[in-house]
mmCIF file with all atom_site columns, C-alpha atoms in Angstrom:
data_model
loop_
_atom_site.group_PDB
_atom_site.id
_atom_site.type_symbol
_atom_site.label_atom_id
_atom_site.label_alt_id
_atom_site.label_comp_id
_atom_site.label_asym_id
_atom_site.label_entity_id
_atom_site.label_seq_id
_atom_site.pdbx_PDB_ins_code
_atom_site.Cartn_x
_atom_site.Cartn_y
_atom_site.Cartn_z
_atom_site.occupancy
_atom_site.B_iso_or_equiv
_atom_site.pdbx_formal_charge
_atom_site.auth_seq_id
_atom_site.auth_comp_id
_atom_site.auth_asym_id
_atom_site.auth_atom_id
_atom_site.pdbx_PDB_model_num
ATOM 1   C CA . UNK W 1 1   ? 33.944 15.939 -0.177  1.00 74.00 ? 20  UNK W CA 1
ATOM 2   C CA . UNK W 1 2   ? 30.719 14.061 -1.024  1.00 88.00 ? 21  UNK W CA 1
ATOM 3   C CA . UNK W 1 3   ? 28.585 14.213 -3.016  1.00 97.00 ? 22  UNK W CA 1
ATOM 4   C CA . UNK W 1 4   ? 30.525 13.580 -6.223  1.00 98.00 ? 23  UNK W CA 1
ATOM 5   C CA . UNK W 1 5   ? 29.839 16.806 -8.128  1.00 98.00 ? 24  UNK W CA 1
ATOM 6   C CA . UNK W 1 6   ? 29.518 17.059 -11.914 1.00 98.00 ? 25  UNK W CA 1
ATOM 7   C CA . UNK W 1 7   ? 29.347 20.489 -13.558 1.00 98.00 ? 26  UNK W CA 1
ATOM 8   C CA . UNK W 1 8   ? 28.026 20.637 -17.138 1.00 98.00 ? 27  UNK W CA 1
ATOM 9   C CA . UNK W 1 9   ? 28.995 23.649 -19.246 1.00 98.00 ? 28  UNK W CA 1
ATOM 10  C CA . UNK W 1 10  ? 27.757 25.018 -22.560 1.00 98.00 ? 29  UNK W CA 1
ATOM 11  C CA . UNK W 1 11  ? 27.368 28.553 -23.907 1.00 96.00 ? 30  UNK W CA 1
ATOM 12  C CA . UNK W 1 12  ? 23.923 29.784 -22.879 1.00 96.00 ? 31  UNK W CA 1
ATOM 13  C CA . UNK W 1 13  ? 22.967 27.184 -20.240 1.00 97.00 ? 32  UNK W CA 1
ATOM 14  C CA . UNK W 1 14  ? 19.491 26.732 -21.660 1.00 97.00 ? 33  UNK W CA 1
ATOM 15  C CA . UNK W 1 15  ? 19.936 23.797 -24.088 1.00 97.00 ? 34  UNK W CA 1
ATOM 16  C CA . UNK W 1 16  ? 22.884 21.381 -23.974 1.00 98.00 ? 35  UNK W CA 1
ATOM 17  C CA . UNK W 1 17  ? 24.183 21.683 -20.421 1.00 98.00 ? 36  UNK W CA 1
ATOM 18  C CA . UNK W 1 18  ? 20.698 21.645 -18.817 1.00 98.00 ? 37  UNK W CA 1
ATOM 19  C CA . UNK W 1 19  ? 19.863 18.483 -20.751 1.00 98.00 ? 38  UNK W CA 1
ATOM 20  C CA . UNK W 1 20  ? 23.143 16.921 -19.626 1.00 98.00 ? 39  UNK W CA 1
ATOM 21  C CA . UNK W 1 21  ? 22.507 18.012 -16.021 1.00 98.00 ? 40  UNK W CA 1
ATOM 22  C CA . UNK W 1 22  ? 19.056 16.495 -15.799 1.00 98.00 ? 41  UNK W CA 1
ATOM 23  C CA . UNK W 1 23  ? 19.773 13.395 -17.930 1.00 98.00 ? 42  UNK W CA 1
ATOM 24  C CA . UNK W 1 24  ? 22.660 12.486 -15.621 1.00 98.00 ? 43  UNK W CA 1
ATOM 25  C CA . UNK W 1 25  ? 20.322 12.861 -12.641 1.00 98.00 ? 44  UNK W CA 1
ATOM 26  C CA . UNK W 1 26  ? 17.866 10.545 -14.384 1.00 98.00 ? 45  UNK W CA 1
ATOM 27  C CA . UNK W 1 27  ? 20.603 8.011  -15.205 1.00 98.00 ? 46  UNK W CA 1
ATOM 28  C CA . UNK W 1 28  ? 21.744 7.931  -11.576 1.00 98.00 ? 47  UNK W CA 1
ATOM 29  C CA . UNK W 1 29  ? 18.165 7.491  -10.361 1.00 97.00 ? 48  UNK W CA 1
ATOM 30  C CA . UNK W 1 30  ? 17.599 4.632  -12.799 1.00 97.00 ? 49  UNK W CA 1
ATOM 31  C CA . UNK W 1 31  ? 20.825 2.952  -11.678 1.00 96.00 ? 50  UNK W CA 1
ATOM 32  C CA . UNK W 1 32  ? 19.785 3.224  -8.029  1.00 96.00 ? 51  UNK W CA 1
ATOM 33  C CA . UNK W 1 33  ? 16.414 1.637  -8.775  1.00 95.00 ? 52  UNK W CA 1
ATOM 34  C CA . UNK W 1 34  ? 18.205 -1.305 -10.364 1.00 94.00 ? 53  UNK W CA 1
ATOM 35  C CA . UNK W 1 35  ? 20.223 -1.656 -7.172  1.00 92.00 ? 54  UNK W CA 1
ATOM 36  C CA . UNK W 1 36  ? 17.068 -1.548 -5.067  1.00 93.00 ? 55  UNK W CA 1
ATOM 37  C CA . UNK W 1 37  ? 18.025 1.807  -3.553  1.00 93.00 ? 56  UNK W CA 1
ATOM 38  C CA . UNK W 1 38  ? 15.582 4.689  -3.110  1.00 94.00 ? 57  UNK W CA 1
ATOM 39  C CA . UNK W 1 39  ? 16.350 7.170  -5.928  1.00 95.00 ? 58  UNK W CA 1
ATOM 40  C CA . UNK W 1 40  ? 15.186 10.057 -3.755  1.00 93.00 ? 59  UNK W CA 1
ATOM 41  C CA . UNK W 1 41  ? 18.697 10.189 -2.323  1.00 91.00 ? 60  UNK W CA 1
ATOM 42  C CA . UNK W 1 42  ? 20.408 10.476 -5.714  1.00 95.00 ? 61  UNK W CA 1
ATOM 43  C CA . UNK W 1 43  ? 21.593 14.049 -5.154  1.00 96.00 ? 62  UNK W CA 1
ATOM 44  C CA . UNK W 1 44  ? 23.375 12.999 -1.964  1.00 96.00 ? 63  UNK W CA 1
ATOM 45  C CA . UNK W 1 45  ? 25.496 10.647 -4.073  1.00 97.00 ? 64  UNK W CA 1
ATOM 46  C CA . UNK W 1 46  ? 25.947 12.561 -7.351  1.00 98.00 ? 65  UNK W CA 1
ATOM 47  C CA . UNK W 1 47  ? 25.236 16.277 -7.595  1.00 98.00 ? 66  UNK W CA 1
ATOM 48  C CA . UNK W 1 48  ? 24.674 17.264 -11.230 1.00 98.00 ? 67  UNK W CA 1
ATOM 49  C CA . UNK W 1 49  ? 24.350 20.957 -12.125 1.00 98.00 ? 68  UNK W CA 1
ATOM 50  C CA . UNK W 1 50  ? 25.254 23.326 -14.961 1.00 98.00 ? 69  UNK W CA 1
ATOM 51  C CA . UNK W 1 51  ? 26.277 26.812 -16.074 1.00 98.00 ? 70  UNK W CA 1
ATOM 52  C CA . UNK W 1 52  ? 26.978 28.745 -19.269 1.00 97.00 ? 71  UNK W CA 1
ATOM 53  C CA . UNK W 1 53  ? 30.034 30.619 -20.455 1.00 97.00 ? 72  UNK W CA 1
ATOM 54  C CA . UNK W 1 54  ? 27.904 33.403 -21.921 1.00 93.00 ? 73  UNK W CA 1
ATOM 55  C CA . UNK W 1 55  ? 25.619 34.278 -19.050 1.00 83.00 ? 74  UNK W CA 1
ATOM 56  C CA . UNK W 1 56  ? 23.132 36.314 -21.078 1.00 88.00 ? 75  UNK W CA 1
ATOM 57  C CA . UNK W 1 57  ? 20.274 33.865 -20.326 1.00 90.00 ? 76  UNK W CA 1
ATOM 58  C CA . UNK W 1 58  ? 20.791 33.988 -16.534 1.00 93.00 ? 77  UNK W CA 1
ATOM 59  C CA . UNK W 1 59  ? 17.564 33.234 -14.683 1.00 95.00 ? 78  UNK W CA 1
ATOM 60  C CA . UNK W 1 60  ? 15.777 31.760 -17.705 1.00 96.00 ? 79  UNK W CA 1
ATOM 61  C CA . UNK W 1 61  ? 14.076 28.382 -17.809 1.00 96.00 ? 80  UNK W CA 1
ATOM 62  C CA . UNK W 1 62  ? 15.339 25.539 -19.951 1.00 97.00 ? 81  UNK W CA 1
ATOM 63  C CA . UNK W 1 63  ? 14.699 26.060 -23.686 1.00 96.00 ? 82  UNK W CA 1
ATOM 64  C CA . UNK W 1 64  ? 11.347 24.348 -24.441 1.00 96.00 ? 83  UNK W CA 1
ATOM 65  C CA . UNK W 1 65  ? 12.702 21.754 -26.933 1.00 97.00 ? 84  UNK W CA 1
ATOM 66  C CA . UNK W 1 66  ? 15.426 20.833 -24.424 1.00 98.00 ? 85  UNK W CA 1
ATOM 67  C CA . UNK W 1 67  ? 12.834 20.523 -21.667 1.00 98.00 ? 86  UNK W CA 1
ATOM 68  C CA . UNK W 1 68  ? 10.755 18.252 -23.898 1.00 97.00 ? 87  UNK W CA 1
ATOM 69  C CA . UNK W 1 69  ? 13.732 15.942 -24.354 1.00 98.00 ? 88  UNK W CA 1
ATOM 70  C CA . UNK W 1 70  ? 14.278 15.667 -20.611 1.00 98.00 ? 89  UNK W CA 1
ATOM 71  C CA . UNK W 1 71  ? 10.630 15.074 -19.717 1.00 98.00 ? 90  UNK W CA 1
ATOM 72  C CA . UNK W 1 72  ? 10.012 12.634 -22.583 1.00 97.00 ? 91  UNK W CA 1
ATOM 73  C CA . UNK W 1 73  ? 12.849 10.480 -21.232 1.00 98.00 ? 92  UNK W CA 1
ATOM 74  C CA . UNK W 1 74  ? 11.461 10.510 -17.701 1.00 97.00 ? 93  UNK W CA 1
ATOM 75  C CA . UNK W 1 75  ? 13.456 13.363 -16.204 1.00 97.00 ? 94  UNK W CA 1
ATOM 76  C CA . UNK W 1 76  ? 12.372 16.517 -14.393 1.00 96.00 ? 95  UNK W CA 1
ATOM 77  C CA . UNK W 1 77  ? 12.897 20.162 -15.392 1.00 97.00 ? 96  UNK W CA 1
ATOM 78  C CA . UNK W 1 78  ? 11.339 21.873 -12.366 1.00 96.00 ? 97  UNK W CA 1
ATOM 79  C CA . UNK W 1 79  ? 13.483 24.388 -10.553 1.00 95.00 ? 98  UNK W CA 1
ATOM 80  C CA . UNK W 1 80  ? 15.973 24.926 -13.359 1.00 97.00 ? 99  UNK W CA 1
ATOM 81  C CA . UNK W 1 81  ? 17.307 28.458 -13.892 1.00 97.00 ? 100 UNK W CA 1
ATOM 82  C CA . UNK W 1 82  ? 20.198 29.314 -16.217 1.00 98.00 ? 101 UNK W CA 1
ATOM 83  C CA . UNK W 1 83  ? 23.304 30.913 -14.722 1.00 97.00 ? 102 UNK W CA 1
ATOM 84  C CA . UNK W 1 84  ? 26.709 32.172 -15.771 1.00 97.00 ? 103 UNK W CA 1
ATOM 85  C CA . UNK W 1 85  ? 29.760 30.021 -15.141 1.00 98.00 ? 104 UNK W CA 1
ATOM 86  C CA . UNK W 1 86  ? 31.792 31.180 -12.139 1.00 97.00 ? 105 UNK W CA 1
ATOM 87  C CA . UNK W 1 87  ? 35.198 30.170 -10.863 1.00 97.00 ? 106 UNK W CA 1
ATOM 88  C CA . UNK W 1 88  ? 33.786 28.848 -7.601  1.00 97.00 ? 107 UNK W CA 1
ATOM 89  C CA . UNK W 1 89  ? 31.541 26.423 -9.475  1.00 98.00 ? 108 UNK W CA 1
ATOM 90  C CA . UNK W 1 90  ? 34.589 24.998 -11.239 1.00 98.00 ? 109 UNK W CA 1
ATOM 91  C CA . UNK W 1 91  ? 36.542 24.820 -7.987  1.00 98.00 ? 110 UNK W CA 1
ATOM 92  C CA . UNK W 1 92  ? 33.764 22.813 -6.320  1.00 97.00 ? 111 UNK W CA 1
ATOM 93  C CA . UNK W 1 93  ? 33.347 20.338 -9.193  1.00 98.00 ? 112 UNK W CA 1
ATOM 94  C CA . UNK W 1 94  ? 34.940 16.887 -9.205  1.00 98.00 ? 113 UNK W CA 1
ATOM 95  C CA . UNK W 1 95  ? 34.223 16.552 -12.928 1.00 98.00 ? 114 UNK W CA 1
ATOM 96  C CA . UNK W 1 96  ? 33.527 19.282 -15.488 1.00 98.00 ? 115 UNK W CA 1
ATOM 97  C CA . UNK W 1 97  ? 31.903 18.192 -18.765 1.00 98.00 ? 116 UNK W CA 1
ATOM 98  C CA . UNK W 1 98  ? 31.713 20.786 -21.535 1.00 98.00 ? 117 UNK W CA 1
ATOM 99  C CA . UNK W 1 99  ? 29.655 20.699 -24.714 1.00 98.00 ? 118 UNK W CA 1
ATOM 100 C CA . UNK W 1 100 ? 32.617 21.641 -26.930 1.00 97.00 ? 119 UNK W CA 1
ATOM 101 C CA . UNK W 1 101 ? 36.410 21.809 -26.983 1.00 96.00 ? 120 UNK W CA 1
ATOM 102 C CA . UNK W 1 102 ? 36.212 25.621 -27.066 1.00 96.00 ? 121 UNK W CA 1
ATOM 103 C CA . UNK W 1 103 ? 34.287 25.588 -23.791 1.00 97.00 ? 122 UNK W CA 1
ATOM 104 C CA . UNK W 1 104 ? 36.773 23.153 -22.285 1.00 97.00 ? 123 UNK W CA 1
ATOM 105 C CA . UNK W 1 105 ? 39.532 25.639 -23.122 1.00 97.00 ? 124 UNK W CA 1
ATOM 106 C CA . UNK W 1 106 ? 37.452 28.428 -21.564 1.00 97.00 ? 125 UNK W CA 1
ATOM 107 C CA . UNK W 1 107 ? 37.095 26.491 -18.297 1.00 98.00 ? 126 UNK W CA 1
ATOM 108 C CA . UNK W 1 108 ? 40.794 25.644 -18.151 1.00 97.00 ? 127 UNK W CA 1
ATOM 109 C CA . UNK W 1 109 ? 41.780 29.251 -18.935 1.00 97.00 ? 128 UNK W CA 1
ATOM 110 C CA . UNK W 1 110 ? 39.590 30.383 -16.040 1.00 97.00 ? 129 UNK W CA 1
ATOM 111 C CA . UNK W 1 111 ? 40.874 27.682 -13.693 1.00 98.00 ? 130 UNK W CA 1
ATOM 112 C CA . UNK W 1 112 ? 44.096 26.009 -14.939 1.00 98.00 ? 131 UNK W CA 1
ATOM 113 C CA . UNK W 1 113 ? 44.142 23.676 -11.941 1.00 98.00 ? 132 UNK W CA 1
ATOM 114 C CA . UNK W 1 114 ? 40.887 22.130 -13.209 1.00 98.00 ? 133 UNK W CA 1
ATOM 115 C CA . UNK W 1 115 ? 42.482 20.817 -16.417 1.00 97.00 ? 134 UNK W CA 1
ATOM 116 C CA . UNK W 1 116 ? 42.783 17.216 -15.190 1.00 98.00 ? 135 UNK W CA 1
ATOM 117 C CA . UNK W 1 117 ? 39.068 17.045 -14.361 1.00 98.00 ? 136 UNK W CA 1
ATOM 118 C CA . UNK W 1 118 ? 37.673 18.982 -17.326 1.00 98.00 ? 137 UNK W CA 1
ATOM 119 C CA . UNK W 1 119 ? 36.624 17.128 -20.472 1.00 98.00 ? 138 UNK W CA 1
ATOM 120 C CA . UNK W 1 120 ? 34.486 17.571 -23.535 1.00 98.00 ? 139 UNK W CA 1
ATOM 121 C CA . UNK W 1 121 ? 31.455 15.412 -22.769 1.00 98.00 ? 140 UNK W CA 1
ATOM 122 C CA . UNK W 1 122 ? 31.881 13.230 -25.851 1.00 97.00 ? 141 UNK W CA 1
ATOM 123 C CA . UNK W 1 123 ? 35.589 12.840 -25.135 1.00 97.00 ? 142 UNK W CA 1
ATOM 124 C CA . UNK W 1 124 ? 34.887 11.643 -21.600 1.00 98.00 ? 143 UNK W CA 1
ATOM 125 C CA . UNK W 1 125 ? 32.344 9.120  -22.831 1.00 97.00 ? 144 UNK W CA 1
ATOM 126 C CA . UNK W 1 126 ? 34.682 7.874  -25.550 1.00 96.00 ? 145 UNK W CA 1
ATOM 127 C CA . UNK W 1 127 ? 37.577 7.330  -23.142 1.00 96.00 ? 146 UNK W CA 1
ATOM 128 C CA . UNK W 1 128 ? 35.470 5.961  -20.299 1.00 96.00 ? 147 UNK W CA 1
ATOM 129 C CA . UNK W 1 129 ? 34.808 2.720  -22.146 1.00 92.00 ? 148 UNK W CA 1
ATOM 130 C CA . UNK W 1 130 ? 38.509 1.865  -22.195 1.00 92.00 ? 149 UNK W CA 1
ATOM 131 C CA . UNK W 1 131 ? 39.176 2.455  -18.501 1.00 93.00 ? 150 UNK W CA 1
ATOM 132 C CA . UNK W 1 132 ? 40.058 -0.611 -16.434 1.00 90.00 ? 151 UNK W CA 1
ATOM 133 C CA . UNK W 1 133 ? 37.762 -0.519 -13.421 1.00 87.00 ? 152 UNK W CA 1
ATOM 134 C CA . UNK W 1 134 ? 39.193 -3.393 -11.400 1.00 87.00 ? 153 UNK W CA 1
ATOM 135 C CA . UNK W 1 135 ? 41.534 -1.006 -9.583  1.00 88.00 ? 154 UNK W CA 1
ATOM 136 C CA . UNK W 1 136 ? 38.847 1.509  -8.673  1.00 91.00 ? 155 UNK W CA 1
ATOM 137 C CA . UNK W 1 137 ? 37.384 1.764  -5.175  1.00 92.00 ? 156 UNK W CA 1
ATOM 138 C CA . UNK W 1 138 ? 34.483 -0.684 -4.627  1.00 91.00 ? 157 UNK W CA 1
ATOM 139 C CA . UNK W 1 139 ? 30.920 0.172  -5.553  1.00 88.00 ? 158 UNK W CA 1
ATOM 140 C CA . UNK W 1 140 ? 28.634 1.093  -2.681  1.00 90.00 ? 159 UNK W CA 1
ATOM 141 C CA . UNK W 1 141 ? 25.582 3.338  -2.760  1.00 89.00 ? 160 UNK W CA 1
ATOM 142 C CA . UNK W 1 142 ? 26.946 5.619  -0.043  1.00 93.00 ? 161 UNK W CA 1
ATOM 143 C CA . UNK W 1 143 ? 28.159 9.208  -0.499  1.00 95.00 ? 162 UNK W CA 1
ATOM 144 C CA . UNK W 1 144 ? 31.730 8.486  0.592   1.00 96.00 ? 163 UNK W CA 1
ATOM 145 C CA . UNK W 1 145 ? 32.053 5.400  -1.633  1.00 95.00 ? 164 UNK W CA 1
ATOM 146 C CA . UNK W 1 146 ? 30.581 7.059  -4.728  1.00 97.00 ? 165 UNK W CA 1
ATOM 147 C CA . UNK W 1 147 ? 32.776 10.111 -4.169  1.00 97.00 ? 166 UNK W CA 1
ATOM 148 C CA . UNK W 1 148 ? 35.939 8.010  -3.877  1.00 97.00 ? 167 UNK W CA 1
ATOM 149 C CA . UNK W 1 149 ? 35.047 5.953  -6.927  1.00 97.00 ? 168 UNK W CA 1
ATOM 150 C CA . UNK W 1 150 ? 34.169 9.057  -8.944  1.00 97.00 ? 169 UNK W CA 1
ATOM 151 C CA . UNK W 1 151 ? 37.421 10.860 -8.163  1.00 97.00 ? 170 UNK W CA 1
ATOM 152 C CA . UNK W 1 152 ? 39.419 7.730  -9.037  1.00 97.00 ? 171 UNK W CA 1
ATOM 153 C CA . UNK W 1 153 ? 37.408 7.299  -12.242 1.00 97.00 ? 172 UNK W CA 1
ATOM 154 C CA . UNK W 1 154 ? 38.122 10.864 -13.363 1.00 98.00 ? 173 UNK W CA 1
ATOM 155 C CA . UNK W 1 155 ? 41.839 10.359 -12.708 1.00 97.00 ? 174 UNK W CA 1
ATOM 156 C CA . UNK W 1 156 ? 41.789 7.150  -14.755 1.00 96.00 ? 175 UNK W CA 1
ATOM 157 C CA . UNK W 1 157 ? 40.039 8.832  -17.692 1.00 97.00 ? 176 UNK W CA 1
ATOM 158 C CA . UNK W 1 158 ? 42.494 11.730 -17.513 1.00 97.00 ? 177 UNK W CA 1
ATOM 159 C CA . UNK W 1 159 ? 45.387 9.264  -17.656 1.00 96.00 ? 178 UNK W CA 1
ATOM 160 C CA . UNK W 1 160 ? 43.769 7.579  -20.665 1.00 94.00 ? 179 UNK W CA 1
ATOM 161 C CA . UNK W 1 161 ? 43.669 10.810 -22.658 1.00 94.00 ? 180 UNK W CA 1
ATOM 162 C CA . UNK W 1 162 ? 47.326 11.765 -22.153 1.00 91.00 ? 181 UNK W CA 1
ATOM 163 C CA . UNK W 1 163 ? 48.922 12.334 -25.540 1.00 81.00 ? 182 UNK W CA 1
ATOM 164 C CA . UNK W 1 164 ? 45.575 12.069 -27.346 1.00 81.00 ? 183 UNK W CA 1
ATOM 165 C CA . UNK W 1 165 ? 43.729 14.958 -28.933 1.00 81.00 ? 184 UNK W CA 1
ATOM 166 C CA . UNK W 1 166 ? 40.024 15.637 -28.716 1.00 84.00 ? 185 UNK W CA 1
ATOM 167 C CA . UNK W 1 167 ? 38.081 14.721 -31.844 1.00 90.00 ? 186 UNK W CA 1
ATOM 168 C CA . UNK W 1 168 ? 35.681 17.004 -33.722 1.00 90.00 ? 187 UNK W CA 1
ATOM 169 C CA . UNK W 1 169 ? 33.008 14.375 -33.121 1.00 92.00 ? 188 UNK W CA 1
ATOM 170 C CA . UNK W 1 170 ? 33.393 14.849 -29.355 1.00 95.00 ? 189 UNK W CA 1
ATOM 171 C CA . UNK W 1 171 ? 31.605 18.205 -29.583 1.00 97.00 ? 190 UNK W CA 1
ATOM 172 C CA . UNK W 1 172 ? 27.846 18.504 -29.170 1.00 97.00 ? 191 UNK W CA 1
ATOM 173 C CA . UNK W 1 173 ? 26.152 20.534 -31.892 1.00 95.00 ? 192 UNK W CA 1
ATOM 174 C CA . UNK W 1 174 ? 24.341 23.619 -30.668 1.00 96.00 ? 193 UNK W CA 1
ATOM 175 C CA . UNK W 1 175 ? 20.662 22.769 -31.248 1.00 95.00 ? 194 UNK W CA 1
ATOM 176 C CA . UNK W 1 176 ? 19.399 26.287 -30.522 1.00 90.00 ? 195 UNK W CA 1
ATOM 177 C CA . UNK W 1 177 ? 16.656 27.146 -33.021 1.00 86.00 ? 196 UNK W CA 1
ATOM 178 C CA . UNK W 1 178 ? 17.099 23.932 -34.988 1.00 88.00 ? 197 UNK W CA 1
ATOM 179 C CA . UNK W 1 179 ? 13.987 22.007 -33.999 1.00 88.00 ? 198 UNK W CA 1
ATOM 180 C CA . UNK W 1 180 ? 13.108 18.848 -32.132 1.00 93.00 ? 199 UNK W CA 1
ATOM 181 C CA . UNK W 1 181 ? 14.960 16.468 -34.444 1.00 94.00 ? 200 UNK W CA 1
ATOM 182 C CA . UNK W 1 182 ? 18.285 18.132 -33.667 1.00 96.00 ? 201 UNK W CA 1
ATOM 183 C CA . UNK W 1 183 ? 17.491 18.282 -29.948 1.00 97.00 ? 202 UNK W CA 1
ATOM 184 C CA . UNK W 1 184 ? 16.673 14.566 -30.020 1.00 97.00 ? 203 UNK W CA 1
ATOM 185 C CA . UNK W 1 185 ? 20.023 13.744 -31.622 1.00 97.00 ? 204 UNK W CA 1
ATOM 186 C CA . UNK W 1 186 ? 21.944 15.887 -29.124 1.00 98.00 ? 205 UNK W CA 1
ATOM 187 C CA . UNK W 1 187 ? 20.075 14.362 -26.180 1.00 98.00 ? 206 UNK W CA 1
ATOM 188 C CA . UNK W 1 188 ? 20.867 10.881 -27.529 1.00 98.00 ? 207 UNK W CA 1
ATOM 189 C CA . UNK W 1 189 ? 24.556 11.818 -27.704 1.00 98.00 ? 208 UNK W CA 1
ATOM 190 C CA . UNK W 1 190 ? 24.455 13.131 -24.126 1.00 98.00 ? 209 UNK W CA 1
ATOM 191 C CA . UNK W 1 191 ? 22.958 9.840  -22.944 1.00 98.00 ? 210 UNK W CA 1
ATOM 192 C CA . UNK W 1 192 ? 25.815 7.974  -24.628 1.00 97.00 ? 211 UNK W CA 1
ATOM 193 C CA . UNK W 1 193 ? 28.068 9.495  -21.952 1.00 98.00 ? 212 UNK W CA 1
ATOM 194 C CA . UNK W 1 194 ? 25.869 10.017 -18.890 1.00 98.00 ? 213 UNK W CA 1
ATOM 195 C CA . UNK W 1 195 ? 24.486 6.467  -18.833 1.00 98.00 ? 214 UNK W CA 1
ATOM 196 C CA . UNK W 1 196 ? 27.961 4.840  -18.827 1.00 97.00 ? 215 UNK W CA 1
ATOM 197 C CA . UNK W 1 197 ? 29.099 7.410  -16.243 1.00 98.00 ? 216 UNK W CA 1
ATOM 198 C CA . UNK W 1 198 ? 26.227 6.518  -13.910 1.00 98.00 ? 217 UNK W CA 1
ATOM 199 C CA . UNK W 1 199 ? 26.938 2.829  -14.445 1.00 96.00 ? 218 UNK W CA 1
ATOM 200 C CA . UNK W 1 200 ? 30.644 3.284  -13.717 1.00 96.00 ? 219 UNK W CA 1
ATOM 201 C CA . UNK W 1 201 ? 29.858 5.086  -10.480 1.00 97.00 ? 220 UNK W CA 1
ATOM 202 C CA . UNK W 1 202 ? 27.230 2.660  -9.246  1.00 94.00 ? 221 UNK W CA 1
ATOM 203 C CA . UNK W 1 203 ? 27.917 -0.787 -10.710 1.00 83.00 ? 222 UNK W CA 1
#
C-alpha cells in the first residue's frame, strides 16, 4: 500500500544507491513544486531508500564524493546510513532498481517473486521511454493515486522488457575511489532514469 516504494541497490550502499535514493527524492520534490504541491509531503507519495548487497559499510555515511553530487544538485544527505540488503526490504518494495545486472540477479535469487519489479536502473530508464502511458491510472498528487500509477507503470515496463536482454550500458560504473569526475558522470546517468520516473509518476 502507499507510498509507492522504490528500493535502490548497489554493492556497498555508500556511493551509487545512496545517490540514486536521494536524487529520486529530489526529482519528486521538483516535480511537486511544478505542480504547485508542497514538496514536504514527497515521502508520503514516493518512498525512496537503499541498501547494499555487501553490507560491510553498514552504519556509514554516504561516501563524500557521492554526497557532494547530491548536495550540488540540490538534494539532502542528512540522516543517511548504509545498510545491508535484507529480504524484507525487497518484499516491501514496489520497484527495485539495481546498479548492475549482477546485483539484479542477486536480488532475484534472494526473492524470486520480485523478478517482475526488479530492474537494472539504466534498463528501467531505457524502457520507460517507450511505455504507452495513456492506459495508466490518472495522475493525482495523492498517495493512493501515485501508488496505483507506479504499480501499473512497473508492470508496463516489465512487459516491455519481455524477450529483451539487459545491455552492458545499463550498468552504472562503480565510482569508488575514482574521483569527482567519475561520480559526476554516474550521477548524471542516475538522473537520466530518476527524472523520467518522477515525471511518469506525477505528470
